[in-house]
XYZ file of C-alpha atoms in Angstrom:
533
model
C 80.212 140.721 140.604
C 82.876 140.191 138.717
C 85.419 142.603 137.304
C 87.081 143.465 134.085
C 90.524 142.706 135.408
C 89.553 139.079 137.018
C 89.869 138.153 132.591
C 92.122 136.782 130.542
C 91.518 139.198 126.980
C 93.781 136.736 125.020
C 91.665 133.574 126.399
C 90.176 131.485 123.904
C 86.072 131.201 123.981
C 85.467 127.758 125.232
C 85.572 124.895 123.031
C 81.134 124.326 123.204
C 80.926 128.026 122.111
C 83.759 127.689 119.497
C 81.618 124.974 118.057
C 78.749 126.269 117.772
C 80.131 129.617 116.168
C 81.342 127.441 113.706
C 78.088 125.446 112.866
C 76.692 128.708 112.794
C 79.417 129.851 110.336
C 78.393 127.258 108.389
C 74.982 126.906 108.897
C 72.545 127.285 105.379
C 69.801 130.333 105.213
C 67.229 127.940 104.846
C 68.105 126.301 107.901
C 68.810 129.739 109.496
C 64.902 130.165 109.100
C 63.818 126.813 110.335
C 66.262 126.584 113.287
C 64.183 126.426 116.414
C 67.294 127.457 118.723
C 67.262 130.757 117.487
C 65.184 133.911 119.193
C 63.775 136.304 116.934
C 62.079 138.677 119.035
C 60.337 140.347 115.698
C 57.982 136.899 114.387
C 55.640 134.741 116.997
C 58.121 133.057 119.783
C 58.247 129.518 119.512
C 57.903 127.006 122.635
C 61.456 126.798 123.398
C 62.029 130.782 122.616
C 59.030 131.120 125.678
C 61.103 129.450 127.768
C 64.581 131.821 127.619
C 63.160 134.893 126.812
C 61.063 137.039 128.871
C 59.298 140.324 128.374
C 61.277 143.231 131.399
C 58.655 146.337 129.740
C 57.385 147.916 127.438
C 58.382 151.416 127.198
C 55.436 153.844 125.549
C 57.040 155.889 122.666
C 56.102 159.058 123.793
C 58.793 158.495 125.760
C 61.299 158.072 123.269
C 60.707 161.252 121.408
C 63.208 163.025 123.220
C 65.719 160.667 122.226
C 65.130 160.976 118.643
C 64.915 164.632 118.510
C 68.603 164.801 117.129
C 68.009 162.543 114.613
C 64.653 162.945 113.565
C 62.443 165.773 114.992
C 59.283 164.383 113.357
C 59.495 160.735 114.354
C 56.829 159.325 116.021
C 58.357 156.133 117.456
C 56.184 153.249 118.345
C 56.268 151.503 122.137
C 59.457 149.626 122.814
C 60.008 146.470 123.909
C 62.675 145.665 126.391
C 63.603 141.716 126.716
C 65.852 139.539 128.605
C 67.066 136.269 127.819
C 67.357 133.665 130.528
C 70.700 132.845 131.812
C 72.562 135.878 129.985
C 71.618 139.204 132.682
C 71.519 142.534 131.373
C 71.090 141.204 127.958
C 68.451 143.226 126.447
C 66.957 143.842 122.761
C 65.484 147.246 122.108
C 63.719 148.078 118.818
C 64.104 151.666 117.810
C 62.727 153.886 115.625
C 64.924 156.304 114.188
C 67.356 153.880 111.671
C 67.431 156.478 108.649
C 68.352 159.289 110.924
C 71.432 156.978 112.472
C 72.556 155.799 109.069
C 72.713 159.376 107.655
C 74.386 160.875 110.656
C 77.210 158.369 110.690
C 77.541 157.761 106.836
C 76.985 160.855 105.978
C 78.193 163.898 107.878
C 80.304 161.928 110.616
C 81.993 159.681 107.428
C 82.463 162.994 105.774
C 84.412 164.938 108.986
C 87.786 164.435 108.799
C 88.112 164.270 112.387
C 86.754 160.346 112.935
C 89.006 157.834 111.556
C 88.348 155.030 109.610
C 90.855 151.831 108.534
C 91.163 153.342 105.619
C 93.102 155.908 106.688
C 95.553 154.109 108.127
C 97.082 153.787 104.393
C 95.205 156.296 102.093
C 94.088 159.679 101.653
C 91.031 160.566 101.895
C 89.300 163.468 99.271
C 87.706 165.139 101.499
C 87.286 168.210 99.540
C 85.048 166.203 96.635
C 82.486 165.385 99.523
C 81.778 169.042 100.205
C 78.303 170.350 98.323
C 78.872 173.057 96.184
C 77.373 176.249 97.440
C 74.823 176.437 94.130
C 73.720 173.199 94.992
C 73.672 173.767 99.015
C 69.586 174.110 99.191
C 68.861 171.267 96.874
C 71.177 169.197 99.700
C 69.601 171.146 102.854
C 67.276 167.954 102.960
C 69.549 165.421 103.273
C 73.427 166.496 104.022
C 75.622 169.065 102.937
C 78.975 167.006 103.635
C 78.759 162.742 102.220
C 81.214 161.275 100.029
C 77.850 159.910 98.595
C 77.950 163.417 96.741
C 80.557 161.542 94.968
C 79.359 160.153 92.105
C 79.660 156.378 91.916
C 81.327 156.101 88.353
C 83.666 158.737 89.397
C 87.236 158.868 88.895
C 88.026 160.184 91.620
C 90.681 158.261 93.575
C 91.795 157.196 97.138
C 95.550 158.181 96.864
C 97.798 155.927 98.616
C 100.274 157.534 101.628
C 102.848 154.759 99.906
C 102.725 154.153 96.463
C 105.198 151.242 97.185
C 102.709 148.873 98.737
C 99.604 149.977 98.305
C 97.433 150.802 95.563
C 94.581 153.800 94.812
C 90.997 152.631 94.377
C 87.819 154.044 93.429
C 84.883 155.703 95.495
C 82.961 152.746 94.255
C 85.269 150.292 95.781
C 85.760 152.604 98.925
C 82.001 152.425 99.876
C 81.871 148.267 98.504
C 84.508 147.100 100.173
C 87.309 149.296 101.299
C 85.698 150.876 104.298
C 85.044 148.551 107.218
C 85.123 150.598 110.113
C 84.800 154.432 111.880
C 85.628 155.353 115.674
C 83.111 158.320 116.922
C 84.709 160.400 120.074
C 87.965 158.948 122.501
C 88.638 156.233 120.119
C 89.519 158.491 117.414
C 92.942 157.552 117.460
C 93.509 153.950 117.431
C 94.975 154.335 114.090
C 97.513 156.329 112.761
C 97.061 159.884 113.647
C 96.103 161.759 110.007
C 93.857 164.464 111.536
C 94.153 168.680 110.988
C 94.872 170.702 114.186
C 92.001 170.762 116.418
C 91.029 169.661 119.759
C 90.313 165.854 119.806
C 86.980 165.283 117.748
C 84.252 164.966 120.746
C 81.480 162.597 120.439
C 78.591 163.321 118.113
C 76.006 165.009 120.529
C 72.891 163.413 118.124
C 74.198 159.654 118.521
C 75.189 160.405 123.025
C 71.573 161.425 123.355
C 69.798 158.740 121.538
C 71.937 155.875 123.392
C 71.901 158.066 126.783
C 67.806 158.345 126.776
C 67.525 154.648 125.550
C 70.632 153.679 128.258
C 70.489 156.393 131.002
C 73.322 154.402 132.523
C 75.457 154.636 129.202
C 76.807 158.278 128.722
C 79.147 157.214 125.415
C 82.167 158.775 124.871
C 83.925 156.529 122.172
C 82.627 154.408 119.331
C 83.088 152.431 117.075
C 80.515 151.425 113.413
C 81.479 148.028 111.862
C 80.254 147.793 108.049
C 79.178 144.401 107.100
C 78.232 142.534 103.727
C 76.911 138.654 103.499
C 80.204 136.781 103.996
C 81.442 138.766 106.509
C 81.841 137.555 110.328
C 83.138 138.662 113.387
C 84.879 135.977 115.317
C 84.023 135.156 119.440
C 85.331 137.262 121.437
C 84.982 139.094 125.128
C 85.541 142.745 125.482
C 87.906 142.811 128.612
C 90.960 143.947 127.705
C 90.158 147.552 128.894
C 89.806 149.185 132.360
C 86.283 149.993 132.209
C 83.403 147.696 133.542
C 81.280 149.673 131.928
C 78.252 148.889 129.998
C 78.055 148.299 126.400
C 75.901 149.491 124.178
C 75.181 147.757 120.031
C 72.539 149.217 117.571
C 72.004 146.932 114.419
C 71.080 148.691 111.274
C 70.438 147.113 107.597
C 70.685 143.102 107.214
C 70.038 140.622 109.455
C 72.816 139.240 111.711
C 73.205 135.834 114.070
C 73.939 136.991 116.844
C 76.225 133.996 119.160
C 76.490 135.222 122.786
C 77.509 133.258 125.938
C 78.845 133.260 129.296
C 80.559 129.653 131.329
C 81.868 129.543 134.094
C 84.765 127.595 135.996
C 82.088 125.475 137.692
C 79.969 125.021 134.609
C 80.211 121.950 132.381
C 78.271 123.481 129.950
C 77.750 127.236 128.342
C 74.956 129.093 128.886
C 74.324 129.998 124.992
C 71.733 132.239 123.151
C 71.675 132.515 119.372
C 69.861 135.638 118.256
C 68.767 136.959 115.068
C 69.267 140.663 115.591
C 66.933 142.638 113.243
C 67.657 146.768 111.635
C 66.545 148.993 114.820
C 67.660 146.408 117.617
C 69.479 147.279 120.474
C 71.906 145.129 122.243
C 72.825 146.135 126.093
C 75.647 144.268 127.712
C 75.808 145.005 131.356
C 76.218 143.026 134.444
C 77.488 139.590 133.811
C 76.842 139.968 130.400
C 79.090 142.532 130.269
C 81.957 139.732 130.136
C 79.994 137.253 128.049
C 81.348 135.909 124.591
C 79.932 137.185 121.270
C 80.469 136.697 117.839
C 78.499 137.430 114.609
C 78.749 134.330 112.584
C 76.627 135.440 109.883
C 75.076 138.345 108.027
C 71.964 137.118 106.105
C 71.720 138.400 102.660
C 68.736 140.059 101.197
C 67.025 141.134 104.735
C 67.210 144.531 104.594
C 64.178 146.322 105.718
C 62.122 147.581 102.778
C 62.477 151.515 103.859
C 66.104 151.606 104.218
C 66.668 149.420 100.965
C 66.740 152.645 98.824
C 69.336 154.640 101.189
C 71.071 156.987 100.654
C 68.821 157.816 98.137
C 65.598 157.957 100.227
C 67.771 159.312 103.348
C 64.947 162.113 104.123
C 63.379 158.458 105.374
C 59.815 159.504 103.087
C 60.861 156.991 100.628
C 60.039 159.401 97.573
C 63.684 159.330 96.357
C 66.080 162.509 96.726
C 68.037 162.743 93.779
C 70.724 163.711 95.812
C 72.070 160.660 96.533
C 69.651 158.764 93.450
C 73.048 157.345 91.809
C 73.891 155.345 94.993
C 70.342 153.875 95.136
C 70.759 150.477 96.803
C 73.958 150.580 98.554
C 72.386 149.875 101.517
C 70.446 146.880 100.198
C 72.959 144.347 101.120
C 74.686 145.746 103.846
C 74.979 145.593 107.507
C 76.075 148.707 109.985
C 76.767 148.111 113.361
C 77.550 150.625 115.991
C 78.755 150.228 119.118
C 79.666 152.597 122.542
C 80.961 152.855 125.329
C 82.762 154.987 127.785
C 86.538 155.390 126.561
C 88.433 154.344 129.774
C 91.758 155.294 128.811
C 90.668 158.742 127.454
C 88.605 159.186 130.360
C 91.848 158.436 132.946
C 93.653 160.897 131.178
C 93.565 164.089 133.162
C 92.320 167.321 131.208
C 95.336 169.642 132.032
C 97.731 166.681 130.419
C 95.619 166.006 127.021
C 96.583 167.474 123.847
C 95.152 170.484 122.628
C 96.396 169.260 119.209
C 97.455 166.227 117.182
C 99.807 166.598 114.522
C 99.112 165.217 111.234
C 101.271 162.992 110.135
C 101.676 165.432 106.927
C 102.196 167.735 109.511
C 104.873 165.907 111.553
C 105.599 162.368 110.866
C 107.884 162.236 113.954
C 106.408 162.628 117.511
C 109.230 161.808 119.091
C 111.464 163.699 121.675
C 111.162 167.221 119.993
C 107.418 166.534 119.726
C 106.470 165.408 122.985
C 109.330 167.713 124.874
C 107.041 170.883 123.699
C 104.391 169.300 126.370
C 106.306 168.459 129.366
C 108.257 171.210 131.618
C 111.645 170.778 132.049
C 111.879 168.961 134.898
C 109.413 166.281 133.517
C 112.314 165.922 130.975
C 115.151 165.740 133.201
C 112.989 162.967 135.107
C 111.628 161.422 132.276
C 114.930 160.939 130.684
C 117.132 160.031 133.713
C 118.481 156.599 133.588
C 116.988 153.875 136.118
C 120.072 154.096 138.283
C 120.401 157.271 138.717
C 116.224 157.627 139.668
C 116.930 155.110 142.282
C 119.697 157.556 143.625
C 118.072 160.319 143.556
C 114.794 159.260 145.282
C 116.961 157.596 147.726
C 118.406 160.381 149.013
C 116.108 162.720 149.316
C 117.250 164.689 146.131
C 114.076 163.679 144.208
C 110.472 162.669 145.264
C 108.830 159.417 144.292
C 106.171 161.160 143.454
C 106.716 163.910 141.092
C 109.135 161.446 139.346
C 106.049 159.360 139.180
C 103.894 162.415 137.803
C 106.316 163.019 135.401
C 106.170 159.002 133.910
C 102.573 159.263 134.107
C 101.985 162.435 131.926
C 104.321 161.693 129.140
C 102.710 158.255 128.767
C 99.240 160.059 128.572
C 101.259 162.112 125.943
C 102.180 159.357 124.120
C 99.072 157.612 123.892
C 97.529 160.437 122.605
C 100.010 160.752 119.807
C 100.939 157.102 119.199
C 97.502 154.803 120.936
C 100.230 152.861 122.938
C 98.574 152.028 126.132
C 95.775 149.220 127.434
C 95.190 150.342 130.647
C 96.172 153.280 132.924
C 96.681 153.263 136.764
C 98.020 156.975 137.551
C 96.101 157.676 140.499
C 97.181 154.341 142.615
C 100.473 155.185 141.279
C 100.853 158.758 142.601
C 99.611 157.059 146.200
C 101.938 154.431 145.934
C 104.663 157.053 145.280
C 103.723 159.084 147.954
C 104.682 155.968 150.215
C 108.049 155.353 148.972
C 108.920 158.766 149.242
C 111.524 157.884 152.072
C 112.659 154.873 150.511
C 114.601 153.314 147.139
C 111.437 154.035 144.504
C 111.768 153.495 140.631
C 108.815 154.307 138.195
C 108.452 151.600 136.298
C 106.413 150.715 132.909
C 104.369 147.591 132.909
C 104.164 145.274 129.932
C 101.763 143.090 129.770
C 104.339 140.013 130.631
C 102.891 138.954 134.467
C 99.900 138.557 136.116
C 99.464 141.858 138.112
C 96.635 140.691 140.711
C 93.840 143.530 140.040
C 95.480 145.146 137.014
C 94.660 142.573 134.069
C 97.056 140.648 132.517
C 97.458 137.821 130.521
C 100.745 135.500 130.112
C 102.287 133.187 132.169
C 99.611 130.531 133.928
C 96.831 129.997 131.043
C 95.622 126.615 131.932
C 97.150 126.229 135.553
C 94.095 126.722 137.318
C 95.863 129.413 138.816
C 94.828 132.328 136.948
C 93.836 135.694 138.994
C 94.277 133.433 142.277
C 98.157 134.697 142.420
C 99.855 137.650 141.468
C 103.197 136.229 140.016
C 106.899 136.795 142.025
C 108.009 139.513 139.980
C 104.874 141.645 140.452
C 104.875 141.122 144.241
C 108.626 141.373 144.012
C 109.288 144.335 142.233
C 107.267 146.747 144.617
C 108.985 145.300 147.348
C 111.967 147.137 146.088
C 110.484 150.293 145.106
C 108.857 150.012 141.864
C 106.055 151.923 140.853
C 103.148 150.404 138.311
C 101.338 152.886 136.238
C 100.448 151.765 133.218
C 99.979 148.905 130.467
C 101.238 149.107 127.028
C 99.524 147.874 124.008
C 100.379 144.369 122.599
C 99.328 142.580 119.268
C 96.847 140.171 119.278
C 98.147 137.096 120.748
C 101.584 138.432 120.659
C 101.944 136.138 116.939
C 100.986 139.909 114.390
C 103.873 141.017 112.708
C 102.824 144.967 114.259
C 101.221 145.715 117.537
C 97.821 145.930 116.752
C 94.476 143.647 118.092
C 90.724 143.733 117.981
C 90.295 146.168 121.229
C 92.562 149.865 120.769
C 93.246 148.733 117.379
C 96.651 149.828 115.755
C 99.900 151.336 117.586
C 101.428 153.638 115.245
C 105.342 154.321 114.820
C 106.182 157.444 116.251
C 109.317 157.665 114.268
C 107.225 157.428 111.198
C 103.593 157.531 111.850
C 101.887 156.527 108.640
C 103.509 152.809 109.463
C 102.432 150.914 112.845
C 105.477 149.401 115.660
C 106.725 146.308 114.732
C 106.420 142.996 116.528
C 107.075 143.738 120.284
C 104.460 145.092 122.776
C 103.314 149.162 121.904
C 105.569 150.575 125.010
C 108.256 150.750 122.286
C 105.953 153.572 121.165
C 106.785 155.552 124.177
């Protein structure tokens, strides 16, 4: 099977999948409803849906109880059924039962905790204290949630203050919750923006949302995540999810409107794509594993006006009874017209980082807006600093006679990069532990540490410039990568890059944004994240 690394992330999608995103893009509601291409598991499957789609089980939902306990103790779910689509392994729809529960716990208490991040964050304060229930009114909230910025009323004046005044303007809770907030990471992803939270240990991964997917998914055990908010217009271009070290499986819940749902896989040998276009209802469940793991997917279109009848009303009706809490009664609706995604996964670059080098803290960046050498110093012994800050030619001395060993020099390189993701989100992909045995090798010999950018193709550690459309990619590893060892140099890491190299800051679709650690409220300018470290 293939791996994660054997990918190009910056390739394009092929141009047969390209096209038909785009006559998706494009493609009417009423001719959305009539198109016979499309599988919708939730009406009567039509001849040619009979053919590509196939029933795996059905799962009794008795069984499911214990995965909805968190979420919603009383639910009685109904059976499950698990499909697979011809041509696309591992891809399976789920329908679940427990959609209210979901939608409250992440848009209302896991919104509301100022340890997850969101985008908007990245440029505005949230008011954080306005979301907190009063005590007096703490038992008329008890049945829905004490902490929401839905407490917020919607004609409130209440503002999202901008970090700088200069470029960016305040705005409304209305506008915040209609178009301001697109996206929130859950768990290892937490800081793939700039780093705005309190003191605290890193947030860990909602416990109610890790058992639901973890009974559904036994093989998933999520550790990051990330919820996409969606109105009719929006899209999410094609796109493969392989610019990470992790081959693990990934996990996407659907909740609210309707979404086409593009997803394909081709092959060298293949003339054509092997294409499905599904129309993912609220309560489905997406697993990509196997070779679907690396297939294409894009969400062309949310359709308008499909949201299921009992979710219509949220967050007004979020005790899921429908009789209307006038908690939340002002912001009736809101989740008429709206789409929220979540997906999970393990966080491989969180997960590489050893416990005894991760933060016990992360500075705010009211707190300290520069993480550099003071900053990151206060983690690493003394000795990581003299190593850490030793020029290249003098390393190479050192190591060469004896004076130093490869591998605590190596040690050193890897734990202040660990330190510097966790302060700045500056790296792809992580490769301490062949590193350290790689060190342990040269130990006799000239040895360098050595960061990687993502410039060469590095055989088994993915890359992505230099022979696009050769023929040649992931066949060879190019000269300077099978040079450079040759002479001592250790790999152990891959810095972030933007997308396609052409964003004026380094940030793209997978880690998301590389802040400044001279100023952390801005991102790094145009050059790959390792200037972050």
């Amino acid at each position: 099977m293939a791996k994660v690394q054997d990918f190009d992330p910056y390739e394009s999608a092929p141009p047969a999948i390209k096209y038909l995103y785009k006559v998706y893009r494009k493609t009417s509601l009423e001719k959305l409803v009539e198109d016979p291409n499309i599988i919708d598991l939730k009406v009567s499957q039509k001849p040619l849906q009979d053919s590509r789609v196939r029933l795996v089980a059905s799962i009794p939902g008795a069984n499911h109880i214990p995965a909805y306990h968190g979420l919603d103790p009383s639910s009685s779910p109904d059976d499950a059924q698990i499909y697979e689509i011809d041509g696309l392994p591992g891809k399976s729809l789920i329908p679940t039962d427990v959609q209210i529960g979901l939608l409250s716990s992440l848009l209302h208490s896991n919104l509301a905790n100022p340890r997850h991040n969101t985008n908007v964050r990245m440029h505005h304060l949230l008011p954080y204290e306005a979301c907190q229930t009063r005590e007096s009114d703490f038992l008329r909230a008890q049945a829905a949630h004490a902490n929401s910025f839905f407490h917020i009323p919607p004609d409130s004046s209440e503002l999202f203050i901008p970090i700088d005044k200069s470029t960016h303007k305040a705005f409304t809770i209305s506008q915040f919750f209609s178009s301001k907030l697109r996206w929130m990471t859950l768990g290892g992803q937490y800081d793939w923006a700039a780093k705005r939270y309190p003191s605290g240990a890193a947030p860990t991964f909602p416990e109610d949302i890790a058992s639901l997917i973890h009974h559904l998914f036994p093989k998933v055990k999520p550790e990051a995540a990330i919820m996409n908010v969606y109105k009719p217009g929006d899209f999410l271009n094609m796109h493969r999810d392989v610019s990470e070290e992790s081959d693990n499986a990934l996990v996407s819940i659907s909740l609210g409107c309707d979404g086409i749902f593009l997803v394909g896989l081709q092959s060298a040998n293949e003339p054509e794509p092997r294409c499905a276009i599904i129309r993912l209802r609220s309560g489905d469940a997406v697993y990509m594993g196997g070779p679907a793991r690396f297939a294409w997917h894009g969400l062309p279109q949310v359709i308008p006006n499909t949201c299921p009848d009992r979710l219509r009303g949220w967050p007004a009706d979020s005790d899921g009874q429908g009789l209307g809490n006038d908690t939340f009664e002002a912001w009736r609706g809101w989740m008429a017209n709206k789409r929220v995604n979540l997906s999970a996964k393990r966080d491989a670059i969180s997960s590489s980082i050893p416990t005894r080098w991760k933060l016990d803290t992360v500075p705010s960046v009211q707190e300290k807006r520069d993480v550099t050498k003071s900053t990151i110093r206060k983690s690493l012994s003394q000795q990581e600093i003299v190593f850490t800050e030793t020029d290249a030619v003098s390393i190479v001395e050192k190591t060469s006679t004896g004076q130093w060993k490869a591998q605590d020099v190596t040690k050193a390189f890897c734990r202040r990069a660990s330190i510097a993701h966790q302060l700045t989100n500056c790296l792809h992909e992580t490769f301490f532990d062949a590193a350290i045995e790689d060190a342990k090798k040269l130990d006799k010999i000239n040895s360098i540490s050595k960061e990687w950018k993502q410039r060469w193709d590095t055989g088994w550690i993915n890359a992505f410039m230099g022979k696009k459309g050769t023929g040649q990619e992931k066949i060879f590893e190019s000269e300077m990568v099978k040079e450079l060892p040759t002479l001592g140099a250790v790999l152990y890491c891959k810095t972030s890059v933007p997308h396609s190299l052409m964003a004026g800051e380094t940030v793209n679709n997978i880690i998301g944004y590389t802040t400044n650690p001279k100023f952390a409220i801005y991102p790094v300018a145009a050059a790959p994240g390792m200037k972050a470290h």
